[in-house]
Short mmCIF file of N, CA, C and O in Angstrom, two decimals:
data_model
loop_
_atom_site.label_atom_id
_atom_site.label_comp_id
_atom_site.label_asym_id
_atom_site.label_seq_id
_atom_site.Cartn_x
_atom_site.Cartn_y
_atom_site.Cartn_z
N MET A 1 -18.12 46.25 -30.49
CA MET A 1 -18.11 45.42 -29.60
C MET A 1 -16.64 45.48 -28.74
O MET A 1 -15.66 45.87 -29.73
N GLU A 2 -16.75 45.70 -27.85
CA GLU A 2 -16.02 46.25 -26.58
C GLU A 2 -14.89 45.33 -26.46
O GLU A 2 -15.31 44.00 -26.48
N ASP A 3 -13.59 45.39 -26.43
CA ASP A 3 -12.88 44.48 -26.22
C ASP A 3 -12.69 44.02 -24.73
O ASP A 3 -12.68 45.11 -23.54
N ASN A 4 -13.13 42.79 -24.51
CA ASN A 4 -13.55 42.09 -23.06
C ASN A 4 -12.83 40.95 -22.85
O ASN A 4 -12.97 40.17 -24.07
N ALA A 5 -12.24 40.49 -21.68
CA ALA A 5 -11.61 38.89 -21.89
C ALA A 5 -12.35 37.90 -21.70
O ALA A 5 -11.60 37.11 -21.20
N ALA A 6 -13.81 38.35 -20.55
CA ALA A 6 -14.77 37.48 -20.58
C ALA A 6 -15.27 36.70 -21.47
O ALA A 6 -15.19 37.72 -23.00
N PRO A 7 -15.42 35.72 -21.56
CA PRO A 7 -16.05 35.02 -23.21
C PRO A 7 -17.29 35.29 -23.70
O PRO A 7 -18.31 36.19 -22.46
N GLN A 8 -17.15 35.49 -24.54
CA GLN A 8 -18.20 35.82 -25.29
C GLN A 8 -19.51 34.95 -25.65
O GLN A 8 -18.94 34.26 -25.56
N PRO A 9 -20.84 35.05 -25.71
CA PRO A 9 -22.09 34.20 -26.14
C PRO A 9 -21.44 33.27 -27.61
O PRO A 9 -21.55 32.50 -27.71
N SER A 10 -20.84 33.71 -28.27
CA SER A 10 -20.29 33.51 -29.59
C SER A 10 -18.77 32.41 -29.01
O SER A 10 -18.74 31.93 -30.17
N ASP A 11 -18.21 32.65 -28.26
CA ASP A 11 -17.29 31.89 -27.97
C ASP A 11 -17.98 30.62 -27.05
O ASP A 11 -17.23 29.47 -27.35
N ALA A 12 -18.95 30.42 -27.15
CA ALA A 12 -19.34 29.00 -26.14
C ALA A 12 -19.52 28.04 -27.17
O ALA A 12 -18.71 26.99 -26.82
N ASP A 13 -19.66 28.34 -28.40
CA ASP A 13 -19.75 27.01 -29.43
C ASP A 13 -18.08 26.46 -29.76
O ASP A 13 -18.02 26.03 -30.63
N ASN A 14 -17.48 27.23 -29.62
CA ASN A 14 -16.18 27.26 -29.97
C ASN A 14 -15.42 26.24 -29.76
O ASN A 14 -15.28 25.99 -28.77
N SER A 15 -14.82 25.08 -30.72
CA SER A 15 -14.49 23.50 -30.62
C SER A 15 -12.94 23.41 -30.07
O SER A 15 -12.17 22.76 -30.81
N GLY A 16 -12.01 24.83 -29.92
CA GLY A 16 -10.65 25.18 -29.97
C GLY A 16 -10.90 25.41 -31.75
O GLY A 16 -9.01 25.65 -32.01
N GLY A 17 -11.34 25.79 -32.64
CA GLY A 17 -10.96 26.30 -33.83
C GLY A 17 -9.92 27.57 -33.98
O GLY A 17 -8.95 27.58 -33.86
N ASP A 18 -10.47 28.92 -33.98
CA ASP A 18 -9.97 30.22 -34.04
C ASP A 18 -9.45 29.88 -32.93
O ASP A 18 -8.19 30.87 -33.30
N ASN A 19 -9.74 30.91 -31.71
CA ASN A 19 -9.53 31.21 -30.46
C ASN A 19 -9.26 29.61 -29.76
O ASN A 19 -9.56 29.09 -29.22
N PRO A 20 -7.69 29.74 -29.84
CA PRO A 20 -7.35 28.32 -28.70
C PRO A 20 -7.48 28.65 -26.84
O PRO A 20 -7.50 27.60 -26.93
N ASP A 21 -7.63 29.80 -26.74
CA ASP A 21 -8.00 30.42 -25.16
C ASP A 21 -9.34 30.31 -24.94
O ASP A 21 -9.77 30.88 -23.81
N ALA A 22 -9.96 30.18 -25.91
CA ALA A 22 -11.31 30.10 -25.92
C ALA A 22 -12.40 28.98 -24.72
O ALA A 22 -11.81 27.97 -24.68
N GLU A 23 -13.54 29.64 -23.77
CA GLU A 23 -13.47 28.64 -23.31
C GLU A 23 -15.20 27.87 -23.79
O GLU A 23 -15.07 28.44 -24.95
N GLY A 24 -14.91 26.93 -23.38
CA GLY A 24 -15.37 25.73 -24.27
C GLY A 24 -15.43 24.45 -24.73
O GLY A 24 -14.29 24.31 -23.91
N PRO A 25 -15.93 23.51 -25.35
CA PRO A 25 -15.79 22.24 -25.19
C PRO A 25 -14.55 22.46 -25.97
O PRO A 25 -14.59 22.76 -27.09
N ALA A 26 -13.40 21.53 -25.62
CA ALA A 26 -11.74 21.31 -26.60
C ALA A 26 -12.31 19.66 -27.34
O ALA A 26 -12.75 19.06 -26.47
N ALA A 27 -11.39 20.18 -28.36
CA ALA A 27 -12.09 19.07 -29.40
C ALA A 27 -11.00 17.80 -28.29
O ALA A 27 -9.74 18.37 -28.58
N PRO A 28 -11.21 16.63 -28.81
CA PRO A 28 -10.07 15.95 -28.32
C PRO A 28 -8.61 15.75 -29.53
O PRO A 28 -8.84 17.06 -30.52
N LEU A 29 -7.29 16.06 -28.52
CA LEU A 29 -6.17 16.17 -29.25
C LEU A 29 -6.28 15.26 -30.53
O LEU A 29 -6.09 13.89 -30.50
N ALA A 30 -5.62 16.04 -31.59
CA ALA A 30 -5.99 15.15 -32.86
C ALA A 30 -4.51 14.06 -32.96
O ALA A 30 -3.47 14.70 -32.50
N PRO A 31 -4.00 13.34 -33.84
CA PRO A 31 -3.17 12.50 -33.36
C PRO A 31 -1.89 13.68 -34.63
O PRO A 31 -0.64 12.93 -33.73
N GLY A 32 -1.95 14.35 -35.23
CA GLY A 32 -0.79 15.21 -35.24
C GLY A 32 -0.15 16.56 -34.45
O GLY A 32 0.55 16.78 -34.55
N HIS A 33 -1.43 16.27 -33.36
CA HIS A 33 -1.28 17.84 -32.36
C HIS A 33 0.62 17.40 -31.79
O HIS A 33 0.62 15.93 -31.21
N PRO A 34 1.04 17.93 -31.60
CA PRO A 34 2.35 17.75 -30.48
C PRO A 34 2.07 17.17 -28.92
O PRO A 34 3.14 16.63 -28.60
N ASP A 35 1.44 17.49 -28.39
CA ASP A 35 0.72 17.14 -27.01
C ASP A 35 0.36 15.52 -27.35
O ASP A 35 -0.06 14.77 -26.11
N HIS A 36 0.15 14.84 -28.29
CA HIS A 36 -0.88 13.82 -28.43
C HIS A 36 0.34 12.51 -28.66
O HIS A 36 1.14 12.61 -29.73
N HIS A 37 0.38 12.01 -27.93
CA HIS A 37 1.53 10.99 -28.24
C HIS A 37 0.67 9.20 -27.47
O HIS A 37 0.13 9.85 -26.60
N PRO A 38 1.14 7.97 -28.30
CA PRO A 38 0.80 6.92 -27.91
C PRO A 38 1.00 6.57 -26.28
O PRO A 38 -0.18 6.17 -25.69
N LEU A 39 1.95 7.07 -25.49
CA LEU A 39 2.52 7.08 -24.78
C LEU A 39 1.55 7.54 -23.48
O LEU A 39 1.14 6.79 -22.42
N VAL A 40 1.08 8.45 -23.66
CA VAL A 40 0.21 9.15 -23.00
C VAL A 40 -0.97 8.66 -22.43
O VAL A 40 -1.64 8.33 -21.66
N ALA A 41 -1.32 7.70 -23.52
CA ALA A 41 -2.76 7.27 -23.15
C ALA A 41 -2.86 5.76 -22.42
O ALA A 41 -3.71 5.48 -22.08
N SER A 42 -1.45 5.31 -22.49
CA SER A 42 -1.37 3.95 -21.85
C SER A 42 -0.43 3.79 -20.78
O SER A 42 -0.01 3.28 -19.82
N ALA A 43 -0.67 5.27 -20.42
CA ALA A 43 0.59 5.57 -19.22
C ALA A 43 0.26 4.92 -17.90
O ALA A 43 1.03 4.12 -16.90
N ARG A 44 -1.20 5.39 -17.16
CA ARG A 44 -1.95 5.21 -16.22
C ARG A 44 -1.81 3.79 -16.14
O ARG A 44 -1.63 2.96 -15.30
N PRO A 45 -2.72 3.00 -17.03
CA PRO A 45 -2.62 1.51 -17.08
C PRO A 45 -1.65 0.85 -16.71
O PRO A 45 -0.88 -0.37 -16.20
N ALA A 46 -0.02 1.52 -17.81
CA ALA A 46 1.31 0.70 -17.56
C ALA A 46 1.68 0.96 -15.81
O ALA A 46 2.19 0.26 -15.68
N LEU A 47 1.90 2.12 -15.58
CA LEU A 47 1.87 2.54 -14.09
C LEU A 47 1.27 1.38 -13.11
O LEU A 47 1.84 1.24 -12.30
N ILE A 48 0.34 1.09 -12.99
CA ILE A 48 -0.87 0.47 -11.82
C ILE A 48 0.05 -1.25 -12.97
O ILE A 48 0.25 -1.77 -12.04
N ALA A 49 0.07 -1.40 -13.84
CA ALA A 49 0.45 -2.56 -13.72
C ALA A 49 1.45 -2.99 -13.14
O ALA A 49 2.29 -4.03 -12.75
N GLY A 50 2.54 -2.06 -13.54
CA GLY A 50 3.57 -1.76 -13.63
C GLY A 50 4.60 -2.21 -11.91
O GLY A 50 4.92 -3.12 -10.82
N ALA A 51 3.92 -1.23 -11.13
CA ALA A 51 3.10 -0.95 -9.67
C ALA A 51 2.66 -3.16 -8.99
O ALA A 51 3.42 -3.10 -8.15
N VAL A 52 1.46 -3.48 -9.75
CA VAL A 52 1.42 -4.67 -8.81
C VAL A 52 2.32 -5.79 -9.28
O VAL A 52 2.37 -6.39 -8.51
N ILE A 53 2.37 -5.40 -10.66
CA ILE A 53 3.41 -6.77 -10.65
C ILE A 53 5.04 -6.55 -10.05
O ILE A 53 5.67 -7.61 -9.79
N ALA A 54 5.45 -5.52 -9.77
CA ALA A 54 6.81 -5.04 -8.89
C ALA A 54 6.25 -5.95 -7.29
O ALA A 54 7.23 -6.51 -7.11
N VAL A 55 5.07 -5.39 -7.11
CA VAL A 55 4.44 -5.74 -5.68
C VAL A 55 4.60 -7.55 -5.19
O VAL A 55 5.42 -8.12 -4.48
N VAL A 56 4.27 -7.94 -6.82
CA VAL A 56 3.93 -9.51 -6.16
C VAL A 56 5.13 -9.84 -6.92
O VAL A 56 5.65 -11.08 -5.85
N CYS A 57 6.30 -9.54 -7.75
CA CYS A 57 7.86 -9.82 -7.63
C CYS A 57 8.54 -9.71 -6.34
O CYS A 57 9.24 -10.64 -6.13
N ILE A 58 8.06 -9.37 -5.55
CA ILE A 58 8.55 -8.85 -4.51
C ILE A 58 8.54 -9.77 -3.51
O ILE A 58 9.21 -10.39 -3.20
N ALA A 59 6.78 -10.33 -3.51
CA ALA A 59 6.69 -11.24 -2.36
C ALA A 59 6.58 -12.60 -3.13
O ALA A 59 7.01 -13.43 -2.53
N PHE A 60 6.85 -12.78 -4.30
CA PHE A 60 7.21 -14.21 -4.52
C PHE A 60 9.59 -14.24 -4.59
O PHE A 60 9.19 -15.43 -4.26
N LEU A 61 10.18 -13.06 -4.46
CA LEU A 61 10.99 -12.94 -4.01
C LEU A 61 11.41 -13.79 -2.36
O LEU A 61 12.25 -14.50 -1.77
N VAL A 62 10.77 -12.81 -1.78
CA VAL A 62 10.90 -13.05 -0.27
C VAL A 62 10.45 -14.70 0.15
O VAL A 62 10.91 -15.21 0.54
N ILE A 63 9.50 -14.81 -0.51
CA ILE A 63 9.23 -16.86 -0.55
C ILE A 63 10.11 -17.47 -1.27
O ILE A 63 10.07 -18.55 -0.49
N LEU A 64 10.61 -17.35 -2.07
CA LEU A 64 11.39 -18.24 -2.24
C LEU A 64 12.99 -17.91 -1.32
O LEU A 64 13.24 -18.91 -1.36
N PHE A 65 13.07 -16.77 -0.66
CA PHE A 65 14.03 -16.60 0.38
C PHE A 65 13.98 -17.49 1.69
O PHE A 65 14.46 -18.10 1.52
N VAL A 66 12.58 -17.29 1.77
CA VAL A 66 11.91 -18.47 2.94
C VAL A 66 12.11 -19.36 2.40
O VAL A 66 12.42 -20.51 3.21
N LEU A 67 11.61 -20.12 1.39
CA LEU A 67 12.12 -21.84 0.83
C LEU A 67 13.35 -22.09 1.21
O LEU A 67 13.62 -23.26 1.21
N ASP A 68 14.08 -21.03 0.62
CA ASP A 68 15.61 -21.32 0.08
C ASP A 68 16.62 -21.90 1.54
O ASP A 68 17.15 -22.54 2.02
N SER A 69 15.91 -21.09 2.81
CA SER A 69 16.38 -20.87 3.79
C SER A 69 15.66 -21.71 4.50
O SER A 69 16.47 -22.61 5.98
N PHE A 70 14.63 -22.68 4.39
CA PHE A 70 13.93 -23.65 5.38
C PHE A 70 15.02 -24.49 4.48
O PHE A 70 15.27 -26.31 5.06
N ASN A 71 15.20 -24.84 3.52
CA ASN A 71 15.94 -26.14 2.77
C ASN A 71 17.68 -26.04 3.41
O ASN A 71 17.79 -27.21 3.67
N ALA A 72 17.88 -25.06 3.30
CA ALA A 72 19.36 -24.73 3.83
C ALA A 72 19.36 -25.30 5.36
O ALA A 72 20.30 -26.14 5.51
N ALA A 73 17.89 -25.19 6.02
CA ALA A 73 18.37 -25.28 7.47
C ALA A 73 17.94 -26.98 7.65
O ALA A 73 18.21 -27.48 8.75
N ALA A 74 16.82 -26.99 6.60
CA ALA A 74 16.96 -29.19 6.98
C ALA A 74 17.48 -30.04 6.23
O ALA A 74 17.81 -30.91 7.19
N TYR A 75 18.41 -29.46 5.40
CA TYR A 75 19.80 -30.02 5.17
C TYR A 75 20.97 -30.19 6.20
O TYR A 75 21.69 -31.14 6.25
N SER A 76 21.08 -28.58 6.66
CA SER A 76 22.12 -28.81 7.64
C SER A 76 21.43 -29.48 9.32
O SER A 76 22.99 -29.58 10.08
N VAL A 77 20.99 -29.82 8.99
CA VAL A 77 20.02 -30.81 10.50
C VAL A 77 20.73 -31.86 10.68
O VAL A 77 21.42 -32.29 11.87
N SER A 78 21.13 -32.43 9.15
CA SER A 78 22.09 -33.63 9.87
C SER A 78 23.55 -33.28 9.76
O SER A 78 24.53 -34.78 10.06
N GLY A 79 23.76 -32.42 9.97
CA GLY A 79 25.26 -31.88 9.87
C GLY A 79 26.55 -31.53 8.83
O GLY A 79 27.05 -31.59 8.92
N LYS A 80 25.05 -31.35 7.82
CA LYS A 80 26.29 -31.01 6.66
C LYS A 80 25.74 -29.57 5.89
O LYS A 80 25.26 -28.56 7.11
N SER A 81 26.68 -28.86 5.26
CA SER A 81 26.19 -27.84 5.08
C SER A 81 26.16 -27.43 3.74
O SER A 81 26.52 -28.04 3.26
N VAL A 82 25.32 -26.65 3.68
CA VAL A 82 24.60 -25.95 2.50
C VAL A 82 25.93 -25.59 1.13
O VAL A 82 26.26 -25.37 0.04
N SER A 83 27.15 -25.25 1.85
CA SER A 83 28.38 -24.86 1.31
C SER A 83 29.60 -25.75 0.95
O SER A 83 30.39 -25.21 0.13
N ASP A 84 28.91 -27.15 0.79
CA ASP A 84 29.56 -28.20 0.58
C ASP A 84 29.86 -28.19 -0.73
O ASP A 84 29.43 -27.53 -1.51
N ALA A 85 30.97 -28.53 -1.23
CA ALA A 85 31.13 -29.20 -2.58
C ALA A 85 30.52 -30.16 -2.78
O ALA A 85 31.54 -30.27 -4.38
N THR A 86 29.65 -30.93 -2.58
CA THR A 86 28.69 -32.19 -2.53
C THR A 86 28.10 -31.81 -4.21
O THR A 86 27.43 -30.83 -4.16
N ASP A 87 27.75 -32.51 -4.75
CA ASP A 87 26.35 -32.42 -5.52
C ASP A 87 25.34 -32.05 -5.27
O ASP A 87 24.07 -31.65 -5.53
N GLU A 88 24.85 -32.94 -3.91
CA GLU A 88 23.67 -32.43 -3.34
C GLU A 88 23.56 -31.07 -2.69
O GLU A 88 22.58 -30.96 -2.69
N ALA A 89 24.27 -30.61 -2.19
CA ALA A 89 24.63 -29.37 -1.76
C ALA A 89 24.58 -28.31 -3.13
O ALA A 89 23.90 -27.37 -2.85
N ARG A 90 25.15 -28.53 -4.05
CA ARG A 90 25.04 -27.73 -5.54
C ARG A 90 23.51 -27.88 -5.37
O ARG A 90 22.92 -26.63 -6.12
N GLN A 91 22.68 -28.76 -5.91
CA GLN A 91 21.58 -28.63 -6.25
C GLN A 91 20.42 -28.03 -5.26
O GLN A 91 19.65 -27.72 -5.89
N ILE A 92 20.73 -28.36 -4.08
CA ILE A 92 20.01 -27.41 -3.31
C ILE A 92 20.24 -25.63 -3.12
O ILE A 92 19.47 -24.85 -3.46
N ARG A 93 21.78 -25.48 -3.57
CA ARG A 93 21.76 -24.23 -4.06
C ARG A 93 21.04 -23.36 -4.77
O ARG A 93 21.03 -22.39 -5.44
N ASP A 94 21.16 -24.23 -5.78
CA ASP A 94 20.84 -24.13 -7.11
C ASP A 94 19.25 -24.28 -7.54
O ASP A 94 18.93 -23.96 -8.85
N LEU A 95 18.67 -24.90 -6.71
CA LEU A 95 17.19 -25.41 -6.67
C LEU A 95 16.25 -24.28 -7.23
O LEU A 95 15.20 -24.27 -7.98
N TYR A 96 16.03 -23.53 -6.47
CA TYR A 96 15.56 -22.37 -7.18
C TYR A 96 16.37 -20.69 -7.88
O TYR A 96 15.69 -19.83 -8.00
N SER A 97 17.52 -21.52 -8.17
CA SER A 97 17.64 -19.95 -8.90
C SER A 97 17.29 -19.42 -10.08
O SER A 97 17.08 -18.66 -10.34
N GLY A 98 16.61 -20.73 -11.04
CA GLY A 98 16.36 -19.53 -12.32
C GLY A 98 15.20 -19.16 -12.42
O GLY A 98 14.70 -18.15 -12.49
N ALA A 99 13.83 -19.84 -10.99
CA ALA A 99 12.55 -18.93 -10.53
C ALA A 99 13.29 -17.83 -9.49
O ALA A 99 12.71 -16.27 -9.97
N ARG A 100 14.42 -17.29 -8.83
CA ARG A 100 14.82 -16.32 -8.26
C ARG A 100 15.39 -15.52 -9.43
O ARG A 100 15.35 -13.84 -9.53
N ILE A 101 16.14 -16.16 -10.32
CA ILE A 101 16.38 -14.70 -11.56
C ILE A 101 15.44 -14.52 -12.56
O ILE A 101 15.49 -12.92 -12.61
N GLY A 102 14.36 -15.05 -12.88
CA GLY A 102 12.70 -14.89 -13.43
C GLY A 102 12.65 -13.28 -12.46
O GLY A 102 11.93 -12.96 -13.11
N GLY A 103 12.60 -13.70 -10.97
CA GLY A 103 11.94 -12.91 -10.22
C GLY A 103 12.37 -11.33 -10.50
O GLY A 103 11.80 -10.61 -10.30
N ILE A 104 13.76 -11.61 -10.41
CA ILE A 104 15.11 -10.44 -10.49
C ILE A 104 14.51 -9.09 -11.64
O ILE A 104 14.22 -8.76 -11.47
N ILE A 105 14.31 -10.92 -12.81
CA ILE A 105 14.09 -9.82 -14.23
C ILE A 105 13.05 -9.42 -14.41
O ILE A 105 12.61 -7.87 -14.73
N ALA A 106 12.11 -9.28 -13.75
CA ALA A 106 10.50 -9.40 -13.73
C ALA A 106 9.99 -8.19 -12.98
O ALA A 106 9.67 -6.97 -13.56
N LEU A 107 10.73 -8.21 -11.68
CA LEU A 107 10.81 -7.02 -10.78
C LEU A 107 11.30 -5.65 -11.76
O LEU A 107 10.94 -4.50 -11.89
N VAL A 108 12.88 -5.75 -12.16
CA VAL A 108 13.33 -4.86 -12.89
C VAL A 108 12.51 -4.09 -14.00
O VAL A 108 12.44 -3.02 -13.52
N VAL A 109 12.07 -5.26 -14.64
CA VAL A 109 11.38 -4.88 -15.67
C VAL A 109 10.34 -4.24 -15.72
O VAL A 109 10.02 -2.30 -15.86
N SER A 110 9.39 -4.38 -14.18
CA SER A 110 8.02 -3.55 -14.10
C SER A 110 8.41 -2.57 -13.42
O SER A 110 7.89 -1.79 -13.42
N ALA A 111 9.76 -2.30 -12.77
CA ALA A 111 9.56 -1.23 -12.08
C ALA A 111 10.23 0.30 -13.14
O ALA A 111 9.81 0.82 -13.15
N ILE A 112 10.53 -0.30 -14.03
CA ILE A 112 11.32 0.52 -15.29
C ILE A 112 10.23 0.85 -15.67
O ILE A 112 9.95 1.81 -15.76
N VAL A 113 8.97 0.00 -16.53
CA VAL A 113 7.57 0.66 -17.09
C VAL A 113 6.70 1.34 -16.05
O VAL A 113 6.34 2.18 -16.78
N ALA A 114 6.88 1.39 -14.24
CA ALA A 114 6.02 2.18 -13.75
C ALA A 114 7.01 3.23 -13.61
O ALA A 114 5.99 4.75 -13.57
N LEU A 115 8.34 3.12 -13.41
CA LEU A 115 8.70 4.63 -13.66
C LEU A 115 8.95 5.17 -15.11
O LEU A 115 8.42 6.84 -14.60
N VAL A 116 8.82 4.87 -16.25
CA VAL A 116 8.74 5.47 -17.46
C VAL A 116 6.80 6.16 -17.70
O VAL A 116 7.11 7.14 -17.50
N SER A 117 6.48 4.78 -16.98
CA SER A 117 4.75 5.52 -17.22
C SER A 117 4.94 6.74 -15.95
O SER A 117 4.32 7.91 -16.43
N ALA A 118 5.34 7.01 -15.05
CA ALA A 118 5.01 7.63 -14.41
C ALA A 118 5.43 9.02 -14.31
O ALA A 118 5.47 10.43 -14.50
N LEU A 119 6.93 9.32 -14.80
CA LEU A 119 7.62 10.15 -15.93
C LEU A 119 6.93 10.84 -16.83
O LEU A 119 6.47 11.56 -16.56
N VAL A 120 6.03 9.43 -17.22
CA VAL A 120 4.82 10.39 -18.71
C VAL A 120 3.99 11.15 -18.38
O VAL A 120 3.62 12.23 -18.84
N LEU A 121 3.10 10.61 -16.98
CA LEU A 121 2.30 11.19 -16.74
C LEU A 121 3.19 12.42 -15.78
O LEU A 121 1.97 13.66 -16.26
N TYR A 122 3.91 12.91 -15.11
CA TYR A 122 4.50 13.94 -14.39
C TYR A 122 4.85 14.98 -15.74
O TYR A 122 4.10 16.25 -15.31
N LEU A 123 5.20 14.28 -16.75
CA LEU A 123 5.64 15.54 -18.32
C LEU A 123 4.38 16.42 -18.15
O LEU A 123 4.30 16.82 -19.19
N ASN A 124 3.27 15.22 -18.64
CA ASN A 124 2.28 15.71 -19.26
C ASN A 124 1.17 16.09 -18.47
O ASN A 124 -0.24 16.16 -18.66
N ARG A 125 1.38 16.22 -17.28
CA ARG A 125 0.13 16.61 -16.03
C ARG A 125 -0.51 18.07 -16.17
O ARG A 125 -1.46 18.23 -15.98
N ASP A 126 -0.12 19.01 -17.09
CA ASP A 126 -0.98 20.04 -17.45
C ASP A 126 -1.63 20.17 -18.83
O ASP A 126 -2.37 21.16 -18.98
N VAL A 127 -1.70 18.93 -19.50
CA VAL A 127 -1.95 18.61 -20.80
C VAL A 127 -3.60 18.81 -20.20
O VAL A 127 -3.77 17.57 -19.88
N VAL A 128 -4.30 19.45 -20.92
CA VAL A 128 -5.67 19.64 -20.73
C VAL A 128 -6.44 18.78 -21.64
O VAL A 128 -6.31 19.33 -22.53
N ARG A 129 -6.99 17.55 -21.29
CA ARG A 129 -7.87 16.62 -22.36
C ARG A 129 -9.22 17.25 -21.77
O ARG A 129 -9.75 16.41 -20.70
N ARG A 130 -10.36 16.97 -22.67
CA ARG A 130 -11.44 17.60 -22.35
C ARG A 130 -12.40 16.65 -23.71
O ARG A 130 -11.94 17.20 -24.83
N ASP A 131 -13.41 16.06 -23.99
CA ASP A 131 -13.87 15.34 -24.62
C ASP A 131 -15.14 16.82 -25.17
O ASP A 131 -15.18 17.29 -24.92
N GLY A 132 -15.75 16.29 -26.12
CA GLY A 132 -16.42 17.13 -26.64
C GLY A 132 -17.86 16.95 -25.86
O GLY A 132 -18.44 17.51 -26.40
N ASN A 133 -17.98 16.65 -25.09
CA ASN A 133 -19.02 16.28 -23.86
C ASN A 133 -18.65 17.35 -22.74
O ASN A 133 -19.53 17.50 -21.86
N ASP A 134 -17.46 17.62 -22.87
CA ASP A 134 -17.19 18.05 -21.36
C ASP A 134 -17.29 20.08 -21.43
O ASP A 134 -16.94 19.95 -22.54
N ASP A 135 -18.26 20.32 -20.55
CA ASP A 135 -18.65 22.00 -20.75
C ASP A 135 -17.57 22.88 -19.88
O ASP A 135 -17.98 23.95 -19.72
N GLY A 136 -16.73 22.02 -18.86
CA GLY A 136 -15.14 22.88 -18.18
C GLY A 136 -16.26 23.03 -16.82
O GLY A 136 -15.97 23.58 -15.97
N GLU A 137 -17.41 22.58 -16.58
CA GLU A 137 -18.10 23.02 -15.25
C GLU A 137 -17.85 21.82 -14.21
O GLU A 137 -17.57 21.20 -14.49
N SER A 138 -17.97 22.98 -13.37
CA SER A 138 -17.63 22.30 -12.39
C SER A 138 -18.57 22.17 -11.01
O SER A 138 -19.44 22.13 -10.91
N TYR A 139 -18.62 20.22 -10.83
CA TYR A 139 -20.03 20.44 -9.67
C TYR A 139 -19.28 19.85 -8.17
O TYR A 139 -18.88 19.46 -7.92
N HIS A 140 -20.64 20.58 -7.01
CA HIS A 140 -20.05 20.29 -6.06
C HIS A 140 -20.93 18.99 -5.22
O HIS A 140 -22.09 19.30 -6.59
N LEU A 141 -21.08 18.71 -4.23
CA LEU A 141 -21.77 18.04 -4.06
C LEU A 141 -22.91 18.20 -3.59
O LEU A 141 -24.20 17.38 -3.49
N ASP A 142 -23.39 19.88 -3.08
CA ASP A 142 -24.64 19.78 -3.59
C ASP A 142 -25.50 19.55 -4.65
O ASP A 142 -26.74 19.21 -4.29
N ASP A 143 -24.98 19.91 -5.35
CA ASP A 143 -25.16 19.65 -6.88
C ASP A 143 -25.66 18.81 -7.75
O ASP A 143 -26.70 18.10 -8.27
N LEU A 144 -24.81 17.37 -7.20
CA LEU A 144 -25.33 16.34 -7.29
C LEU A 144 -26.20 15.29 -6.61
O LEU A 144 -26.54 14.31 -6.88
N THR A 145 -26.49 15.97 -5.63
CA THR A 145 -27.42 15.11 -4.67
C THR A 145 -28.46 16.22 -4.34
O THR A 145 -29.37 15.54 -4.29
N GLY A 146 -28.59 17.23 -4.78
CA GLY A 146 -30.22 17.83 -5.43
C GLY A 146 -30.31 18.45 -4.34
O GLY A 146 -31.69 19.11 -4.12
N ARG A 147 -29.72 18.97 -3.31
CA ARG A 147 -30.15 19.52 -1.97
C ARG A 147 -30.20 21.18 -2.41
O ARG A 147 -29.21 21.70 -3.18
#
């Protein structure tokens, strides 16, 4: 047979065995494969969850800021200041401190999770994973609609 770069009919059934550059369905990456890492499989859901939690934390912190401002304004109507050294002023200042600290911690953790998962997806963007049913053929709109 001639040496030819085009795939041969005998290579169509190759599932990544002898020739890793052969066309045809590629087997899923085995757990021992260097490109297989448990973080890659959960990176996209972690990115989505991290981004959603970060947005919710930002909204939560904005609501806390509005409530804090309202409490300070309502307290200062009577001529008192929230920065006074009284117990009542201290209680108003510390009213949402636990929720604020929790919101900031959740925001930082979710942002770190989102950044790490985005980095994992970015570093593995060139890794091609096809299951056994993927024949590598691309379909256009006309093929899918039957036109």
